[in-house]
Short mmCIF file of C-alpha atoms in Angstrom, two decimals:
data_model
loop_
_atom_site.label_atom_id
_atom_site.label_comp_id
_atom_site.label_asym_id
_atom_site.label_seq_id
_atom_site.Cartn_x
_atom_site.Cartn_y
_atom_site.Cartn_z
CA MET A 1 32.89 127.51 205.27
CA PRO A 2 36.40 128.38 203.59
CA ALA A 3 36.40 129.52 199.62
CA LEU A 4 39.26 127.28 199.02
CA TRP A 5 36.71 124.29 199.53
CA TRP A 6 35.25 125.71 196.26
CA THR A 7 38.58 125.34 194.49
CA HIS A 8 38.68 123.14 190.72
CA CYS A 9 42.09 121.39 192.76
CA VAL A 10 40.32 120.50 195.57
CA ARG A 11 37.21 119.31 194.53
CA ARG A 12 39.68 116.68 192.26
CA ALA A 13 41.35 115.59 194.88
CA ASN A 14 40.98 112.26 195.97
CA GLY A 15 40.40 113.08 199.41
CA TYR A 16 41.36 114.97 202.64
CA PHE A 17 40.38 116.12 206.11
CA GLY A 18 40.17 119.72 206.85
CA CYS A 19 38.66 122.18 210.49
CA GLU A 20 38.81 125.38 211.78
CA ASP A 21 37.73 127.46 215.43
CA THR A 22 35.09 130.07 214.20
CA PHE A 23 34.83 133.43 216.78
CA ASP A 24 32.43 135.96 216.62
CA ALA A 25 32.71 139.39 216.33
CA ASP A 26 34.15 140.00 220.09
CA GLY A 27 36.89 137.32 219.09
CA LYS A 28 35.09 134.46 221.55
CA PHE A 29 34.60 130.95 220.27
CA ASP A 30 31.29 130.19 218.71
CA GLY A 31 31.89 127.02 216.82
CA HIS A 32 34.06 124.62 214.75
CA ASN A 33 33.62 123.62 210.81
CA THR A 34 34.95 120.76 209.11
CA TRP A 35 34.98 119.28 206.03
CA LEU A 36 36.03 116.15 204.25
CA ARG A 37 36.54 114.30 201.18
CA PHE A 38 36.35 110.15 200.46
CA LEU A 39 35.73 108.43 196.97
CA ILE A 40 35.61 105.00 196.54
CA LYS A 41 35.46 102.87 193.55
CA GLN A 42 33.13 100.24 192.90
CA VAL A 43 33.85 97.93 189.79
CA GLN A 44 30.61 95.94 188.38
CA GLY A 45 33.20 93.62 186.19
CA SER A 46 36.19 93.76 183.79
CA ASN A 47 34.95 94.32 180.45
CA PRO A 48 38.01 96.67 178.75
CA HIS A 49 35.99 97.43 175.92
CA LYS A 50 33.10 99.53 178.20
CA LYS A 51 33.19 101.10 181.62
CA ASP A 52 31.86 99.03 184.06
CA TYR A 53 33.06 100.99 187.38
CA PHE A 54 31.65 103.43 188.45
CA TRP A 55 32.77 106.02 191.59
CA GLN A 56 31.07 106.45 195.15
CA LYS A 57 31.61 110.27 196.55
CA PHE A 58 31.43 111.59 199.83
CA ASN A 59 31.64 115.27 200.31
CA ILE A 60 30.59 116.59 203.11
CA PHE A 61 30.91 119.66 205.33
CA THR A 62 29.66 120.42 208.96
CA ARG A 63 28.78 123.40 211.31
CA TRP A 64 29.07 122.94 215.14
CA GLU A 65 27.75 125.36 217.46
CA PRO A 66 26.68 124.25 221.22
CA GLY A 67 23.43 122.40 221.29
CA ARG A 68 23.47 122.23 217.58
CA THR A 69 25.11 120.31 214.68
CA THR A 70 24.59 121.16 210.69
CA VAL A 71 26.10 118.20 208.05
CA LEU A 72 25.87 119.41 204.41
CA VAL A 73 26.50 116.32 202.09
CA PHE A 74 27.28 117.28 198.86
CA ASP A 75 26.09 114.06 195.41
CA PRO A 76 25.93 111.40 197.94
CA PRO A 77 26.38 108.10 196.51
CA GLU A 78 22.71 106.71 195.78
CA ALA A 79 23.25 103.57 199.06
CA PHE A 80 23.81 106.35 201.67
CA SER A 81 20.72 108.76 200.36
CA ASN A 82 18.47 105.73 200.27
CA ASP A 83 19.12 105.57 204.46
CA PHE A 84 17.07 108.86 203.95
CA LYS A 85 14.16 107.49 202.57
CA ASP A 86 10.28 108.38 204.44
CA ASN A 87 12.48 111.30 206.32
CA GLN A 88 13.66 109.01 208.79
CA PRO A 89 17.17 108.68 209.99
CA PRO A 90 19.09 105.32 209.59
CA CYS A 91 19.66 103.61 212.33
CA TYR A 92 23.70 105.08 213.07
CA LEU A 93 21.79 108.50 213.48
CA ALA A 94 18.95 107.14 215.33
CA ASP A 95 19.61 107.84 219.03
CA LEU A 96 20.33 110.93 218.50
CA THR A 97 20.43 113.14 222.33
CA THR A 98 22.28 115.71 223.56
CA ALA A 99 25.07 114.15 224.37
CA PHE A 100 25.60 113.36 220.72
CA LEU A 101 24.94 117.11 219.45
CA ALA A 102 28.21 117.88 222.71
CA ASP A 103 31.06 116.59 220.02
CA PRO A 104 31.10 118.14 216.76
CA TYR A 105 32.95 114.88 215.55
CA ALA A 106 29.89 112.48 216.53
CA PHE A 107 28.83 112.63 213.18
CA HIS A 108 32.18 111.87 212.01
CA ALA A 109 32.19 108.59 214.11
CA ARG A 110 28.83 107.03 213.00
CA LEU A 111 29.47 108.24 209.34
CA LEU A 112 32.76 106.65 209.32
CA THR A 113 31.69 103.70 211.64
CA TYR A 114 28.84 102.43 209.18
CA PRO A 115 28.09 103.50 205.43
CA ILE A 116 31.87 105.21 204.58
CA ILE A 117 33.34 101.37 205.35
CA SER A 118 30.67 99.33 204.20
CA LEU A 119 31.11 100.96 201.23
CA GLN A 120 34.86 100.64 201.17
CA GLU A 121 34.61 97.00 202.04
CA SER A 122 32.58 96.44 198.80
CA ALA A 123 35.39 97.65 196.73
CA VAL A 124 37.46 95.50 197.98
CA TRP A 125 35.43 92.18 197.94
CA ARG A 126 34.31 93.16 194.52
CA ILE A 127 38.03 92.69 193.06
CA ARG A 128 38.53 89.84 194.73
CA ASN A 129 35.87 88.58 193.59
CA LEU A 130 37.73 89.28 190.09
CA LEU A 131 40.49 88.35 191.21
CA ARG A 132 39.30 84.86 191.89
CA ASP A 133 37.54 84.42 188.49
CA ILE A 134 40.54 84.66 187.31
CA GLU A 135 42.35 81.98 189.14
CA THR A 136 39.52 80.00 188.60
CA ARG A 137 39.73 80.12 184.43
CA ARG A 138 43.79 80.35 184.77
CA PRO A 139 45.16 79.18 180.94
CA SER A 140 45.86 75.63 180.69
CA GLY A 141 45.50 73.07 177.79
CA THR A 142 47.57 72.23 175.37
CA ARG A 143 46.91 76.61 173.95
CA PRO A 144 46.82 78.89 176.61
CA SER A 145 45.72 82.13 175.69
CA PRO A 146 45.61 84.51 178.88
CA ASP A 147 43.02 87.71 178.66
CA TYR A 148 46.33 90.16 179.21
CA PRO A 149 43.96 93.03 178.59
CA ARG A 150 41.26 92.31 181.40
CA LEU A 151 44.21 91.23 183.46
CA HIS A 152 45.44 94.89 182.76
CA ASP A 153 42.18 96.16 183.76
CA VAL A 154 41.71 94.53 187.07
CA ALA A 155 45.24 95.42 187.98
CA ARG A 156 44.09 99.01 187.34
CA HIS A 157 41.31 99.15 189.37
CA ALA A 158 42.58 97.27 191.95
CA ILE A 159 45.48 100.08 192.19
CA HIS A 160 42.92 102.71 192.20
CA VAL A 161 41.19 100.61 195.02
CA ALA A 162 43.88 101.09 196.85
CA GLU A 163 44.59 104.76 196.22
CA THR A 164 41.63 105.71 198.02
CA LEU A 165 41.80 102.98 200.85
CA ASP A 166 45.37 104.54 201.20
CA LEU A 167 43.94 107.92 201.49
CA ALA A 168 40.73 106.70 203.46
CA VAL A 169 43.41 106.19 206.61
CA SER A 170 45.26 109.33 206.24
CA THR A 171 42.22 110.81 206.23
CA VAL A 172 40.81 108.91 209.09
CA HIS A 173 43.96 109.53 211.17
CA ALA A 174 43.65 113.58 210.79
CA ILE A 175 39.70 113.20 212.07
CA ILE A 176 41.30 111.66 215.02
CA ALA A 177 43.77 114.44 215.14
CA GLY A 178 41.16 116.98 214.82
CA HIS A 179 39.32 115.39 216.81
CA GLU A 180 42.03 115.37 220.11
CA GLY A 181 43.20 119.04 219.30
CA PHE A 182 39.20 120.59 219.61
CA ALA A 183 38.99 118.24 222.78
CA VAL A 184 41.64 120.04 223.83
CA ARG A 185 40.72 123.62 223.22
CA VAL A 186 37.25 123.24 224.16
CA PRO A 187 36.86 121.22 227.65
CA GLY A 188 33.48 119.45 227.40
CA GLY A 189 33.05 119.25 230.49
CA GLY A 190 30.19 116.68 231.33
CA MET A 191 30.41 115.42 228.47
CA GLY A 192 34.04 114.32 227.97
CA ALA A 193 33.59 110.60 228.51
CA VAL A 194 31.19 110.77 225.05
CA ARG A 195 33.77 112.62 223.39
CA ARG A 196 36.35 109.54 224.81
CA ALA A 197 33.77 107.14 223.10
CA HIS A 198 33.07 108.78 219.48
CA LEU A 199 37.32 108.78 220.00
CA GLN A 200 36.70 105.21 220.80
CA GLN A 201 34.59 104.89 217.66
CA LEU A 202 37.50 106.35 215.15
CA ARG A 203 40.23 104.50 216.32
CA PHE A 204 38.06 101.52 215.21
CA ALA A 205 36.86 102.70 212.35
CA GLU A 206 41.07 103.95 211.65
CA HIS A 207 41.69 100.02 212.31
CA LEU A 208 39.04 98.91 210.34
CA LEU A 209 39.89 100.59 206.93
CA LYS A 210 43.74 99.20 207.60
CA GLY A 211 42.87 96.10 207.90
CA LEU A 212 40.48 96.82 204.04
CA LYS A 213 43.97 98.17 202.90
CA LEU A 214 45.77 95.50 203.90
CA ARG A 215 43.38 92.99 201.81
CA GLU A 216 43.24 95.18 198.85
CA GLN A 217 48.12 94.53 199.33
CA SER A 218 46.73 91.26 199.30
CA ASN A 219 44.53 91.53 195.89
CA LYS A 220 47.50 93.66 193.88
CA GLU A 221 49.95 90.60 195.04
CA ARG A 222 48.14 88.27 194.26
CA LEU A 223 47.03 89.74 190.80
CA SER A 224 50.42 90.59 190.24
CA ASN A 225 51.13 86.66 190.91
CA GLU A 226 47.90 85.76 188.51
CA ILE A 227 50.08 88.21 185.53
CA ASN A 228 53.09 86.77 186.15
CA LEU A 229 52.02 83.02 186.01
CA SER A 230 50.52 83.71 182.78
CA PHE A 231 53.14 85.10 181.21
CA ASN A 232 55.13 81.82 183.11
CA ILE A 233 53.06 79.43 181.34
CA VAL A 234 52.96 81.26 177.57
CA ALA A 235 56.91 81.06 178.17
CA GLN A 236 56.39 77.54 179.00
CA TYR A 237 54.64 76.53 176.06
CA ASP A 238 56.02 78.24 173.72
CA SER A 239 59.72 76.39 175.02
CA ARG A 240 57.90 73.60 174.06
CA ILE A 241 57.14 74.52 170.75
CA SER A 242 60.94 75.84 169.69
CA VAL A 243 61.61 72.31 171.29
CA GLN A 244 59.38 70.40 168.86
CA ILE A 245 60.80 72.53 166.59
CA GLY A 246 64.31 71.62 166.84
CA HIS A 247 63.51 67.87 166.76
CA ALA A 248 61.90 68.29 163.43
CA ALA A 249 64.70 70.65 162.27
CA ARG A 250 67.18 68.01 163.25
CA GLN A 251 65.23 65.25 161.80
CA ASP A 252 64.96 67.39 158.17
CA ASN A 253 68.92 68.16 158.76
CA SER A 254 69.38 64.75 159.14
CA ALA A 255 67.50 64.41 155.42
CA MET A 256 69.16 66.90 153.42
CA ARG A 257 72.65 65.41 154.70
CA THR A 258 71.41 62.36 153.43
CA ILE A 259 70.50 64.08 150.23
CA ALA A 260 73.23 65.82 149.53
CA PHE A 261 75.46 62.91 150.52
CA MET A 262 74.07 60.92 147.46
CA THR A 263 74.04 64.36 145.75
CA LEU A 264 77.88 63.93 145.97
CA ALA A 265 79.14 60.75 145.26
CA PHE A 266 77.27 60.66 141.96
CA LEU A 267 78.42 64.19 141.08
CA PRO A 268 81.66 63.29 140.07
CA SER A 269 80.52 60.30 137.71
CA THR A 270 77.65 62.46 136.50
CA PHE A 271 80.26 65.42 135.63
CA ILE A 272 82.62 63.03 133.52
CA SER A 273 79.72 61.11 131.92
CA ALA A 274 78.20 64.80 130.43
CA ILE A 275 81.31 65.80 129.08
CA PHE A 276 81.77 62.66 126.91
CA SER A 277 78.47 62.44 126.60
CA THR A 278 79.22 65.60 124.39
CA SER A 279 79.87 66.05 120.65
CA PHE A 280 83.54 67.35 121.73
CA PHE A 281 84.55 63.40 122.42
CA ASN A 282 83.76 60.70 119.09
CA TYR A 283 84.42 56.76 119.90
CA THR A 284 84.91 55.04 117.07
CA PRO A 285 84.62 51.08 117.50
CA PRO A 286 87.82 48.38 116.36
CA SER A 287 86.69 47.28 112.83
CA ASP A 288 89.13 45.27 110.41
CA GLY A 289 91.51 44.35 112.84
CA GLN A 290 92.25 48.10 114.23
CA PRO A 291 91.62 48.94 117.33
CA GLY A 292 89.08 51.35 118.85
CA LYS A 293 90.04 54.46 118.96
CA TRP A 294 88.73 57.67 121.35
CA HIS A 295 88.71 61.28 119.36
CA MET A 296 88.64 64.52 120.91
CA SER A 297 87.77 67.47 118.83
CA GLU A 298 89.85 70.40 118.56
CA LYS A 299 87.39 72.27 119.65
CA ILE A 300 86.89 71.43 123.07
CA TRP A 301 88.29 75.29 124.20
CA ILE A 302 84.90 76.18 123.51
CA PHE A 303 83.43 74.11 125.78
CA TRP A 304 85.92 75.78 128.91
CA VAL A 305 85.69 79.21 127.39
CA PHE A 306 81.16 78.91 128.28
CA ALA A 307 81.54 76.35 131.33
CA LEU A 308 84.46 78.06 133.14
CA PRO A 309 82.97 81.86 133.22
CA LEU A 310 78.90 80.05 133.50
CA THR A 311 80.13 78.44 136.86
CA ALA A 312 81.71 81.59 138.42
CA VAL A 313 78.86 83.82 137.73
CA THR A 314 76.43 81.00 138.94
CA VAL A 315 78.55 80.76 142.40
CA LEU A 316 79.13 84.47 142.67
CA LEU A 317 75.74 85.38 141.92
CA TRP A 318 74.26 82.39 145.02
CA HIS A 319 76.94 84.48 147.21
CA TYR A 320 76.14 87.92 146.79
CA TRP A 321 72.15 87.26 146.34
CA HIS A 322 71.05 87.57 149.37
CA LYS A 323 73.80 91.02 150.49
CA LEU A 324 71.64 92.63 147.25
CA PHE A 325 68.18 91.73 147.39
CA PRO A 326 67.69 91.33 151.33
CA PRO A 327 64.20 89.93 152.52
CA PRO A 328 62.12 92.81 153.43
CA PRO A 329 61.58 93.04 157.41
CA ILE A 330 57.78 91.76 158.73
CA ASP A 331 55.59 94.41 159.68
CA GLU A 332 52.50 94.59 161.28
CA VAL A 333 50.60 93.60 157.97
CA GLY A 334 53.00 91.59 157.23
CA LEU A 335 52.49 89.71 159.91
CA LEU A 336 48.57 89.61 159.55
CA SER A 337 48.80 88.27 156.59
CA PHE A 338 51.20 85.20 157.42
CA GLN A 339 48.65 84.26 160.48
CA ASN A 340 45.70 84.97 157.96
CA ARG A 341 48.47 82.02 155.88
CA GLY A 342 47.86 79.91 159.21
CA GLY A 343 51.09 81.15 160.72
CA THR A 344 52.46 81.41 164.12
CA ASP A 345 49.74 84.03 166.37
CA SER A 346 50.46 86.21 169.55
CA TRP A 347 50.69 83.23 171.56
CA GLY A 348 52.14 80.38 170.29
CA LEU A 349 51.89 77.95 166.88
CA GLU A 350 48.80 76.13 165.48
#
């Protein structure tokens, strides 16, 4: 067993395959070693607030010698361990024969065709089931509220499954290359047909994994489409709300224009009436044959001394008020307070 296999970086790798020929003290070929790792992610749900998934690992080392094959499986998944209950080999290893032991890659062909592909398929279909559940619960109604954390959590799981599938295809391709190289270096004699059968099984397993990889790519694209659709539905809803706000603002603007016009129409006469009603003006009604007279006080200048500066100060104060005292920006605390008072939330308007 190579020392590199025990290093930290190899133990944390998400997949690999390696092989080597071994030789005795006289330099003669005496065996063939292989080591491989598969990583599979099984998702149980899509709750972003707790861990609802688990990883299945295959760390396998094989040692082949003529007539004997030794297999070491480290930390096998429970589904794989259950296949060996009651000390009985599983169905895919039940027909061990001399021909089977003549090929160091016979175990790899059986392992890939049965448990590994079965677990990879389960991982892909679990993502598909979560995706289908999201599609059937697509946001609708008057006020859509997509569960974006859940969407992105499922997307994260889909990315991991696609990653491990992609590497699984590369790993099987490397196993096939190792098998072909071994067949060239170590002729099988009468066992050539058995080795070819195992090679065909390996290629079939590679093709199955490629099919699962394509399905997982389809899952990722469907999930991306669903996320984009959720954004578009919310944007469309917000757009409709904006149109309604625009119509309401237009009606308010029309009402304000009416009020402003009425104010402007009555303001001159009101202003004149207010001035002539002050004590600076006096009207003497006619009496004893004398006509009525208007009298203006000589102190009328006092009115203008106070009125004109006060008007100027009012206009200047109105003009510079928002520049001197700008409204504070709405931070997260202010936004939450605004929402608690019945304002706009993250998705639309109440």
